[in-house]
């Protein structure tokens, strides 16, 4: 005690562990880079490849936009249907995952673990598997997007449910409402705007995802990416990139507009 | 009376709006359903699904490790390596671009707006498209995947960094200016200490996304576990597909858990 009071300055905590951590991190990054053969020399040697590639992209093949419009519409349809089906399935799941709706502890925890596992599987992996099951068709993309959407919508919504105001729920219990009435009149009006907003947000994500699902054979405009790249037609690739970009931006703007009005 | 009429009018208007919205939705869905060709599910769908499910229940454990050649562990380590080197590459670029794009650090409108424009441009390029382009430059494999992730993540990371800088307290920077600190000193002692936790948290968050992307890049030939998965699907070895999916889920869950624990400690 005495020594502590008399010491002129507080002792600086040792920084060795921090330095050790930095060195460890550096070693891990270096080993990873070696493992995947990330040799900067290759990149610089092949830099003219890249320059050639970029040069061959210009001017973009605008005529390709007309050719690919049916596929683009199919992409939008896939995203729309995938989001809708995902929305329908996420409704029961999000109630099951909310701690303030279902008091059965093991059921809630089990549904949460299930949802978390579902969320770890990337969209393109789902599409590749469903393309193998259902054949190369937009149906595979729709099923993959539906499952992918459940993960996002259910996750965001159950968190919104857990943050609702308890007042209406207590009054409903006080006047003797049953569980279904309790959810319909106490919970739903409170979370509906959030829920619709999350569905729209998921739709925005799904449009981006649907545009590339075709690369693994799951329908939409992605098939044309594959084709154009296969023929080394980079001007067509650029036209596709720009076309997708414009569609994504337009849909984002519409969706963002509605979402701002909702909340 | 007049007030009642007004209320009535408002109600009619509201109902009209709702009806319009419903009609619009119905039209949208009719359009969506009518356009999709349901060619019928191919007859192999049933057996294939059964085999995949069987693969989940009895996965090909021998695939986990084999002393020579392709195995699960090697694929997963490669995926992890792609995500790690990719995130380092994007941090190196995202920090200067993020600082450049933050409103409160730059003196004129054009400077930070150009930074923001660059970041949105990068954000719109899908990882997969970048991977296809890099495959043309450095050849197929993990290196192309790493470059795609590294460049693709700059857009999101730079944006998150810029938002972090814009939300910081201007006090410390002002004090350093007041005692005559130059721009570099302002940055090093006023800005960086404040934004570092936010930067680390954003980086970890993006790392979680990188793990998922790295697992899929292989589907188009950019290395990692996705390559093994697409071969397993093409070869119809469903017990192997099951094993690979289990491996991906486990590794992504572990990375998410570690990363979110770290993020909670930092913020």
Coordinates of C-alpha atoms in Angstrom, one line a residue:
Chain A
X1 CA 0.0 0.0 0.0
X2 CA 2.7 2.4 1.1
X3 CA 4.8 1.8 -1.9
X4 CA 1.9 2.4 -4.3
X5 CA 1.1 5.7 -2.7
X6 CA 4.7 6.9 -2.7
X7 CA 5.6 5.8 -6.2
X8 CA 5.9 9.0 -8.4
X9 CA 4.2 7.6 -11.5
X10 CA 1.8 4.8 -12.2
X11 CA 3.6 1.9 -13.7
X12 CA 2.9 1.5 -17.4
X13 CA 1.4 -1.9 -18.2
X14 CA 3.7 -4.1 -20.1
X15 CA 3.1 -3.9 -23.9
X16 CA 4.8 -7.1 -24.7
X17 CA 1.6 -9.0 -25.2
X18 CA 0.4 -6.4 -27.6
X19 CA 3.6 -6.5 -29.6
X20 CA 3.5 -10.3 -29.6
X21 CA -0.1 -10.1 -30.9
X22 CA 1.0 -7.8 -33.8
X23 CA 3.9 -10.1 -34.7
X24 CA 1.6 -13.1 -34.6
X25 CA -0.9 -11.4 -36.8
X26 CA 1.9 -10.5 -39.3
X27 CA 3.1 -14.1 -39.4
X28 CA -0.4 -15.4 -40.0
X29 CA -0.9 -13.0 -42.9
X30 CA 2.4 -13.8 -44.4
X31 CA 1.9 -17.5 -44.2
X32 CA -1.6 -17.1 -45.7
X33 CA -0.2 -15.1 -48.5
X34 CA 2.5 -17.8 -49.2
X35 CA -0.1 -20.5 -48.9
X36 CA -2.3 -19.1 -51.7
X37 CA 0.7 -18.1 -53.8
X38 CA -0.1 -14.4 -53.7
X39 CA 3.0 -13.3 -55.6
X40 CA 2.7 -9.6 -56.4
X41 CA 5.3 -10.2 -59.3
X42 CA 2.7 -12.2 -61.2
X43 CA 0.2 -9.4 -61.0
X44 CA 2.7 -6.8 -62.2
X45 CA 4.0 -9.1 -65.0
X46 CA 0.5 -9.6 -66.2
X47 CA -0.5 -6.0 -65.8
X48 CA -0.7 -5.6 -69.6
X49 CA -3.2 -8.5 -69.6
X50 CA -5.4 -6.3 -67.3
X51 CA -4.8 -3.2 -69.5
X52 CA -5.8 -5.3 -72.6
X53 CA -8.9 -6.5 -70.8
X54 CA -10.0 -3.0 -69.8
X55 CA -9.2 -1.7 -73.3
X56 CA -11.2 -4.5 -74.9
X57 CA -14.2 -3.5 -72.7
X58 CA -14.6 -0.2 -74.5
X59 CA -16.9 0.8 -76.1
X60 CA -19.6 -1.3 -74.3
X61 CA -21.8 -3.4 -76.6
X62 CA -25.0 -1.5 -76.1
X63 CA -26.9 -3.8 -78.4
X64 CA -26.4 -6.6 -75.9
X65 CA -28.8 -4.8 -73.5
X66 CA -31.7 -5.5 -75.8
X67 CA -30.7 -9.1 -76.2
X68 CA -30.5 -9.6 -72.4
X69 CA -33.6 -7.7 -71.4
X70 CA -35.8 -10.9 -71.0
X71 CA -33.1 -12.4 -68.8
X72 CA -33.0 -9.2 -66.8
X73 CA -36.7 -9.3 -66.3
X74 CA -36.4 -12.9 -65.2
X75 CA -33.8 -11.8 -62.7
X76 CA -36.2 -9.3 -61.2
X77 CA -39.0 -11.9 -61.1
X78 CA -36.7 -14.4 -59.4
X79 CA -35.8 -11.8 -56.7
X80 CA -39.4 -10.8 -56.2
X81 CA -40.7 -14.4 -55.8
X82 CA -37.7 -15.5 -53.8
X83 CA -38.2 -12.6 -51.4
X84 CA -41.9 -13.2 -51.1
X85 CA -41.6 -16.9 -50.4
X86 CA -38.8 -16.2 -47.9
X87 CA -41.0 -13.6 -46.2
X88 CA -43.9 -16.1 -45.8
X89 CA -41.6 -18.7 -44.2
X90 CA -39.8 -16.2 -42.0
X91 CA -43.1 -15.2 -40.2
X92 CA -43.5 -18.3 -38.0
X93 CA -39.7 -18.5 -37.6
X94 CA -39.3 -15.0 -36.3
X95 CA -41.9 -15.4 -33.6
X96 CA -40.3 -18.7 -32.6
X97 CA -36.9 -16.9 -32.2
X98 CA -38.2 -14.0 -30.1
X99 CA -37.7 -14.5 -26.4
X100 CA -40.6 -12.2 -25.4
X101 CA -43.2 -14.1 -27.4
X102 CA -42.4 -17.8 -26.6
X103 CA -41.4 -18.5 -23.1
X104 CA -40.4 -22.1 -23.8
X105 CA -36.6 -21.6 -23.4
X106 CA -35.4 -24.7 -25.3
X107 CA -37.7 -24.0 -28.3
X108 CA -36.4 -20.4 -28.7
X109 CA -32.8 -21.4 -28.4
X110 CA -33.2 -24.3 -30.8
X111 CA -34.8 -22.1 -33.4
X112 CA -32.1 -19.5 -33.0
X113 CA -29.3 -22.0 -33.5
X114 CA -31.2 -23.3 -36.6
X115 CA -31.5 -19.8 -38.0
X116 CA -27.8 -19.1 -37.3
X117 CA -26.7 -22.3 -39.1
X118 CA -29.0 -21.3 -42.0
X119 CA -27.4 -17.9 -42.2
X120 CA -23.9 -19.3 -42.6
X121 CA -24.6 -20.8 -46.0
X122 CA -23.8 -18.3 -48.7
X123 CA -26.5 -17.6 -51.4
X124 CA -24.4 -18.9 -54.3
X125 CA -23.7 -22.2 -52.6
X126 CA -27.4 -22.7 -52.1
X127 CA -28.0 -21.9 -55.7
X128 CA -25.3 -24.4 -56.8
X129 CA -26.9 -27.2 -54.8
X130 CA -30.5 -26.4 -55.9
X131 CA -29.3 -26.2 -59.5
X132 CA -28.0 -29.8 -59.0
X133 CA -31.3 -30.9 -57.5
X134 CA -33.9 -29.0 -59.6
X135 CA -32.0 -28.7 -62.9
X136 CA -30.6 -25.5 -64.5
X137 CA -33.7 -23.3 -64.2
X138 CA -34.9 -20.1 -62.5
X139 CA -36.7 -22.4 -60.1
X140 CA -33.4 -23.3 -58.5
X141 CA -32.6 -19.6 -58.1
X142 CA -36.0 -18.9 -56.6
X143 CA -35.6 -21.7 -54.0
X144 CA -32.1 -20.6 -53.1
X145 CA -33.1 -16.9 -52.7
X146 CA -36.1 -18.0 -50.6
X147 CA -34.0 -19.8 -48.1
X148 CA -31.4 -17.0 -48.2
X149 CA -34.1 -14.5 -47.5
X150 CA -35.5 -16.4 -44.5
X151 CA -32.1 -15.9 -42.8
X152 CA -32.0 -12.1 -43.2
X153 CA -35.7 -11.3 -42.7
X154 CA -36.2 -13.6 -39.7
X155 CA -33.0 -12.4 -38.0
X156 CA -33.7 -8.7 -38.4
X157 CA -37.4 -9.1 -37.5
X158 CA -37.0 -11.2 -34.3
X159 CA -34.6 -8.5 -33.0
X160 CA -37.3 -5.9 -33.8
X161 CA -39.9 -8.0 -31.9
X162 CA -37.7 -8.2 -28.9
X163 CA -37.4 -4.4 -28.8
X164 CA -41.2 -3.7 -28.9
X165 CA -43.1 -1.8 -26.2
X166 CA -44.5 -4.1 -23.5
X167 CA -47.5 -1.8 -22.6
X168 CA -50.0 -3.1 -25.2
X169 CA -49.0 -6.7 -24.5
X170 CA -49.7 -6.2 -20.7
X171 CA -53.0 -4.6 -21.4
X172 CA -54.0 -7.5 -23.7
X173 CA -53.0 -10.0 -21.1
X174 CA -55.0 -8.0 -18.5
X175 CA -58.2 -8.2 -20.5
X176 CA -57.7 -11.9 -21.1
X177 CA -56.6 -12.2 -24.7
X178 CA -55.3 -15.5 -25.9
X179 CA -51.9 -16.0 -27.6
X180 CA -53.1 -15.5 -31.1
X181 CA -55.0 -12.3 -30.3
X182 CA -52.1 -11.2 -28.3
X183 CA -49.8 -11.5 -31.3
X184 CA -52.3 -10.1 -33.8
X185 CA -53.2 -7.0 -31.8
X186 CA -50.3 -6.5 -29.5
X187 CA -47.2 -7.4 -31.5
X188 CA -48.1 -7.2 -35.2
X189 CA -49.1 -3.5 -35.3
X190 CA -45.8 -2.6 -33.6
X191 CA -43.5 -4.5 -35.9
X192 CA -45.3 -4.2 -39.2
X193 CA -43.4 -1.2 -40.5
X194 CA -40.1 -2.7 -39.5
X195 CA -41.0 -6.0 -41.1
X196 CA -42.0 -4.4 -44.4
X197 CA -38.8 -2.4 -44.4
X198 CA -36.7 -5.5 -43.8
X199 CA -38.5 -7.3 -46.6
X200 CA -37.7 -4.4 -49.0
X201 CA -34.1 -4.4 -47.8
X202 CA -33.8 -8.1 -48.5
X203 CA -35.3 -7.5 -51.9
X204 CA -32.5 -5.1 -52.7
X205 CA -29.9 -7.7 -51.6
X206 CA -31.7 -10.4 -53.6
X207 CA -31.6 -8.4 -56.8
X208 CA -27.8 -8.2 -56.6
X209 CA -27.7 -11.9 -55.7
X210 CA -30.1 -13.0 -58.5
X211 CA -27.9 -11.2 -61.0
X212 CA -25.0 -13.6 -60.4
X213 CA -26.9 -16.8 -59.6
X214 CA -26.9 -17.7 -63.3
X215 CA -23.1 -18.3 -63.1
X216 CA -23.9 -21.6 -61.3
X217 CA -26.9 -22.4 -63.6
X218 CA -29.7 -21.0 -61.5
X219 CA -31.3 -18.7 -64.1
X220 CA -31.4 -15.0 -64.7
X221 CA -28.9 -12.6 -66.3
X222 CA -25.9 -14.4 -64.8
X223 CA -26.0 -16.9 -67.7
X224 CA -25.1 -14.2 -70.1
X225 CA -22.2 -13.1 -67.9
X226 CA -20.9 -16.7 -68.3
X227 CA -21.5 -16.7 -72.0
X228 CA -19.9 -13.3 -72.7
X229 CA -16.9 -14.2 -70.6
X230 CA -16.6 -17.6 -72.4
X231 CA -16.5 -15.8 -75.8
X232 CA -14.0 -13.2 -74.4
X233 CA -16.6 -10.6 -75.4
X234 CA -15.6 -8.1 -72.8
X235 CA -17.5 -5.2 -74.4
X236 CA -20.6 -7.3 -73.8
X237 CA -19.5 -8.0 -70.2
X238 CA -19.2 -4.3 -69.6
X239 CA -22.6 -3.6 -71.1
X240 CA -24.0 -6.3 -68.7
X241 CA -22.3 -4.8 -65.7
X242 CA -23.6 -1.3 -66.5
X243 CA -27.1 -2.6 -67.2
X244 CA -27.2 -4.5 -63.9
X245 CA -25.9 -1.4 -62.2
X246 CA -28.6 0.8 -63.5
X247 CA -31.4 -1.7 -62.6
X248 CA -29.9 -2.2 -59.1
X249 CA -29.7 1.6 -58.6
X250 CA -33.3 2.2 -59.8
X251 CA -34.7 -0.6 -57.5
X252 CA -32.7 0.6 -54.6
X253 CA -34.0 4.1 -55.0
X254 CA -37.6 3.0 -55.2
X255 CA -37.2 0.7 -52.2
X256 CA -35.3 3.3 -50.2
X257 CA -38.1 5.8 -50.8
X258 CA -40.8 3.4 -49.5
X259 CA -38.7 2.4 -46.6
X260 CA -38.1 6.0 -45.5
X261 CA -41.9 6.6 -45.6
X262 CA -42.5 3.5 -43.5
X263 CA -40.3 4.3 -40.6
Chain B
X1 CA -70.5 18.2 -39.1
X2 CA -67.7 19.6 -41.2
X3 CA -65.1 18.0 -39.1
X4 CA -66.9 14.7 -39.4
X5 CA -66.9 15.1 -43.2
X6 CA -63.3 15.8 -43.2
X7 CA -62.5 12.7 -41.2
X8 CA -64.7 10.7 -43.5
X9 CA -62.9 12.1 -46.5
X10 CA -59.5 11.3 -45.0
X11 CA -60.7 7.7 -44.4
X12 CA -61.9 7.3 -48.0
X13 CA -58.6 8.7 -49.2
X14 CA -56.6 6.3 -47.0
X15 CA -58.7 3.3 -48.2
X16 CA -58.3 4.4 -51.8
X17 CA -54.5 4.5 -51.4
X18 CA -54.5 1.0 -49.8
X19 CA -56.7 -0.3 -52.6
X20 CA -54.3 1.1 -55.2
X21 CA -51.3 -0.4 -53.4
X22 CA -53.0 -3.8 -53.3
X23 CA -53.9 -3.6 -57.0
X24 CA -50.3 -2.7 -57.8
X25 CA -49.0 -5.7 -55.8
X26 CA -51.4 -8.1 -57.5
X27 CA -50.3 -6.8 -60.9
X28 CA -46.7 -7.2 -59.9
X29 CA -47.2 -10.8 -58.7
X30 CA -49.2 -11.8 -61.8
X31 CA -46.4 -10.4 -63.9
X32 CA -43.8 -12.3 -61.8
X33 CA -45.5 -15.7 -61.8
X34 CA -46.5 -15.5 -65.5
X35 CA -43.0 -15.0 -66.6
X36 CA -41.3 -17.9 -64.9
X37 CA -41.4 -21.0 -66.9
X38 CA -42.1 -24.0 -64.7
X39 CA -40.6 -26.6 -67.0
X40 CA -41.4 -29.2 -64.3
X41 CA -38.9 -30.6 -61.9
X42 CA -36.5 -33.0 -63.4
X43 CA -37.2 -36.6 -62.4
X44 CA -33.8 -37.0 -60.7
X45 CA -34.8 -34.3 -58.2
X46 CA -36.2 -36.8 -55.7
X47 CA -33.2 -39.2 -55.6
X48 CA -30.7 -36.4 -55.6
X49 CA -32.4 -34.7 -52.7
X50 CA -32.5 -38.0 -50.8
X51 CA -28.8 -38.6 -51.6
X52 CA -27.8 -35.1 -50.4
X53 CA -29.8 -35.6 -47.2
X54 CA -28.1 -39.0 -46.8
X55 CA -24.8 -37.2 -47.3
X56 CA -25.6 -34.9 -44.4
X57 CA -26.4 -37.8 -42.1
X58 CA -23.5 -40.0 -43.2
X59 CA -20.9 -37.6 -44.5
X60 CA -17.7 -38.8 -46.2
X61 CA -15.4 -38.6 -43.1
X62 CA -12.5 -40.0 -45.1
X63 CA -12.5 -36.7 -47.1
X64 CA -11.7 -34.6 -44.0
X65 CA -8.0 -35.3 -44.2
X66 CA -6.0 -37.3 -46.8
X67 CA -2.2 -37.1 -46.7
X68 CA -1.9 -36.5 -50.4
X69 CA -4.1 -34.4 -52.7
X70 CA -7.4 -32.6 -52.1
X71 CA -9.1 -32.7 -48.8
X72 CA -11.5 -30.7 -46.7
X73 CA -8.9 -29.3 -44.3
X74 CA -6.8 -28.0 -47.1
X75 CA -9.8 -26.4 -48.8
X76 CA -10.9 -24.7 -45.7
X77 CA -7.5 -23.4 -44.8
X78 CA -7.1 -22.0 -48.3
X79 CA -10.5 -20.3 -47.9
X80 CA -9.4 -18.8 -44.6
X81 CA -6.1 -17.7 -46.2
X82 CA -8.0 -16.0 -49.0
X83 CA -10.2 -14.1 -46.6
X84 CA -7.2 -13.0 -44.4
X85 CA -5.0 -11.7 -47.1
X86 CA -8.0 -10.2 -48.9
X87 CA -9.0 -8.2 -45.8
X88 CA -5.4 -7.0 -45.3
X89 CA -5.2 -5.8 -48.9
X90 CA -8.5 -3.9 -48.6
X91 CA -7.6 -2.3 -45.3
X92 CA -4.4 -0.9 -46.8
X93 CA -6.4 0.8 -49.5
X94 CA -9.6 1.6 -47.6
X95 CA -7.9 3.7 -44.8
X96 CA -6.5 6.4 -47.1
X97 CA -9.6 6.4 -49.3
X98 CA -11.9 6.4 -46.3
X99 CA -10.1 9.4 -44.8
X100 CA -10.2 11.1 -48.2
X101 CA -13.9 10.6 -48.4
X102 CA -14.8 11.9 -44.9
X103 CA -16.6 15.2 -45.0
X104 CA -15.0 16.7 -41.8
X105 CA -11.4 16.1 -42.8
X106 CA -11.4 17.6 -46.2
X107 CA -11.6 21.3 -46.8
X108 CA -13.6 21.3 -50.0
X109 CA -16.7 19.7 -51.4
X110 CA -15.2 18.2 -54.5
X111 CA -12.5 16.4 -52.6
X112 CA -14.7 14.3 -50.3
X113 CA -17.4 13.8 -52.9
X114 CA -14.9 12.3 -55.4
X115 CA -13.8 9.9 -52.6
X116 CA -17.4 8.9 -51.9
X117 CA -18.1 8.5 -55.6
X118 CA -15.0 6.2 -56.0
X119 CA -16.3 4.1 -53.0
X120 CA -19.8 3.7 -54.4
X121 CA -18.4 2.7 -57.7
X122 CA -16.3 -0.1 -56.1
X123 CA -19.3 -1.2 -54.0
X124 CA -21.4 -1.8 -57.1
X125 CA -19.0 -4.3 -58.6
X126 CA -20.0 -7.8 -57.5
X127 CA -17.2 -9.9 -56.0
X128 CA -17.9 -12.6 -58.5
X129 CA -17.4 -10.4 -61.5
X130 CA -14.2 -9.0 -60.1
X131 CA -13.1 -12.6 -59.5
X132 CA -13.8 -13.5 -63.2
X133 CA -11.8 -10.5 -64.3
X134 CA -8.8 -11.3 -62.0
X135 CA -8.9 -14.9 -63.2
X136 CA -8.2 -13.6 -66.7
X137 CA -5.2 -11.6 -65.3
X138 CA -3.5 -14.0 -62.8
X139 CA -5.0 -17.3 -63.8
X140 CA -7.6 -19.4 -61.9
X141 CA -6.9 -20.1 -58.3
X142 CA -6.8 -18.7 -54.8
X143 CA -4.7 -15.7 -55.8
X144 CA -7.4 -14.4 -58.1
X145 CA -10.0 -14.9 -55.4
X146 CA -7.9 -13.0 -52.9
X147 CA -7.5 -10.0 -55.3
X148 CA -11.2 -10.0 -56.0
X149 CA -12.1 -9.9 -52.3
X150 CA -9.4 -7.4 -51.5
X151 CA -10.5 -4.9 -54.2
X152 CA -14.2 -5.6 -53.7
X153 CA -14.2 -4.9 -50.0
X154 CA -12.5 -1.5 -50.3
X155 CA -15.9 0.1 -51.2
X156 CA -17.7 -1.1 -48.1
X157 CA -14.8 -0.7 -45.7
X158 CA -14.0 2.8 -46.9
X159 CA -17.6 3.8 -46.5
X160 CA -17.7 2.4 -42.9
X161 CA -14.4 4.1 -42.1
X162 CA -15.5 7.4 -43.5
X163 CA -18.8 7.3 -41.4
X164 CA -16.7 6.5 -38.3
X165 CA -14.5 9.5 -38.9
X166 CA -17.5 11.8 -39.6
X167 CA -19.1 10.7 -36.3
X168 CA -16.0 11.5 -34.2
X169 CA -15.7 14.3 -31.7
X170 CA -13.9 17.4 -33.3
X171 CA -12.5 18.5 -29.9
X172 CA -9.2 16.7 -29.9
X173 CA -8.4 17.8 -33.4
X174 CA -9.2 21.4 -32.6
X175 CA -7.0 21.3 -29.5
X176 CA -4.1 20.0 -31.5
X177 CA -4.6 22.7 -34.1
X178 CA -4.7 25.3 -31.3
X179 CA -1.3 24.3 -30.0
X180 CA 0.1 24.3 -33.5
X181 CA 0.0 20.7 -34.6
X182 CA 0.3 20.1 -38.3
X183 CA -2.0 18.0 -40.5
X184 CA -0.1 14.8 -39.9
X185 CA 0.0 15.3 -36.1
X186 CA -3.8 16.1 -36.1
X187 CA -4.4 12.8 -37.9
X188 CA -2.0 10.7 -35.7
X189 CA -3.0 12.1 -32.3
X190 CA -6.5 13.6 -32.9
X191 CA -8.2 11.3 -35.4
X192 CA -6.7 7.8 -35.2
X193 CA -7.0 7.1 -31.5
X194 CA -10.7 8.0 -31.6
X195 CA -11.7 6.0 -34.7
X196 CA -9.4 3.0 -34.1
X197 CA -12.0 0.8 -32.2
X198 CA -14.7 1.6 -34.9
X199 CA -12.2 0.8 -37.7
X200 CA -11.3 -2.6 -36.1
X201 CA -14.9 -3.4 -35.5
X202 CA -15.9 -2.6 -39.2
X203 CA -12.9 -4.7 -40.4
X204 CA -13.9 -7.7 -38.4
X205 CA -17.5 -7.4 -39.6
X206 CA -16.2 -7.3 -43.2
X207 CA -13.9 -10.3 -42.4
X208 CA -17.1 -12.3 -41.6
X209 CA -18.5 -11.4 -45.0
X210 CA -15.2 -12.3 -46.7
X211 CA -15.3 -15.8 -45.2
X212 CA -18.7 -16.4 -46.9
X213 CA -17.6 -14.9 -50.2
X214 CA -14.3 -16.8 -50.2
X215 CA -16.3 -20.0 -49.8
X216 CA -18.3 -19.2 -52.9
X217 CA -15.6 -17.8 -55.1
X218 CA -14.4 -21.4 -55.9
X219 CA -17.6 -22.1 -57.7
X220 CA -16.3 -20.1 -60.6
X221 CA -12.7 -21.2 -60.3
X222 CA -11.1 -18.7 -57.8
X223 CA -9.8 -21.2 -55.3
X224 CA -10.9 -22.2 -51.8
X225 CA -13.4 -24.8 -50.7
X226 CA -15.9 -23.8 -53.4
X227 CA -13.8 -25.5 -56.0
X228 CA -13.9 -28.8 -54.1
X229 CA -17.7 -28.3 -53.7
X230 CA -18.4 -27.7 -57.4
X231 CA -16.3 -30.8 -58.3
X232 CA -18.2 -32.9 -55.7
X233 CA -21.5 -31.7 -57.2
X234 CA -20.4 -32.4 -60.7
X235 CA -19.1 -35.8 -59.7
X236 CA -22.4 -36.5 -57.9
X237 CA -20.5 -37.6 -54.8
X238 CA -23.3 -36.4 -52.4
X239 CA -21.7 -37.7 -49.2
X240 CA -18.7 -35.5 -50.0
X241 CA -21.0 -32.5 -50.7
X242 CA -22.6 -33.1 -47.3
X243 CA -19.2 -33.2 -45.7
X244 CA -18.0 -30.0 -47.4
X245 CA -21.2 -28.1 -46.4
X246 CA -20.8 -29.2 -42.8
X247 CA -17.2 -28.0 -42.9
X248 CA -18.2 -24.6 -44.3
X249 CA -21.0 -24.1 -41.7
X250 CA -18.7 -25.0 -38.8
X251 CA -15.8 -22.8 -39.9
X252 CA -18.1 -19.8 -40.7
X253 CA -19.8 -20.2 -37.3
X254 CA -16.5 -20.3 -35.5
X255 CA -15.2 -17.2 -37.4
X256 CA -18.5 -15.4 -36.6
X257 CA -18.3 -16.3 -32.9
X258 CA -14.7 -15.2 -32.5
X259 CA -15.2 -12.0 -34.5
X260 CA -18.4 -11.0 -32.7
X261 CA -16.8 -11.7 -29.3
X262 CA -13.9 -9.5 -30.3
X263 CA -16.2 -6.7 -31.6
X264 CA -18.2 -6.7 -28.3
X265 CA -14.9 -6.3 -26.3
X266 CA -13.7 -3.4 -28.5
X267 CA -16.9 -1.3 -28.7

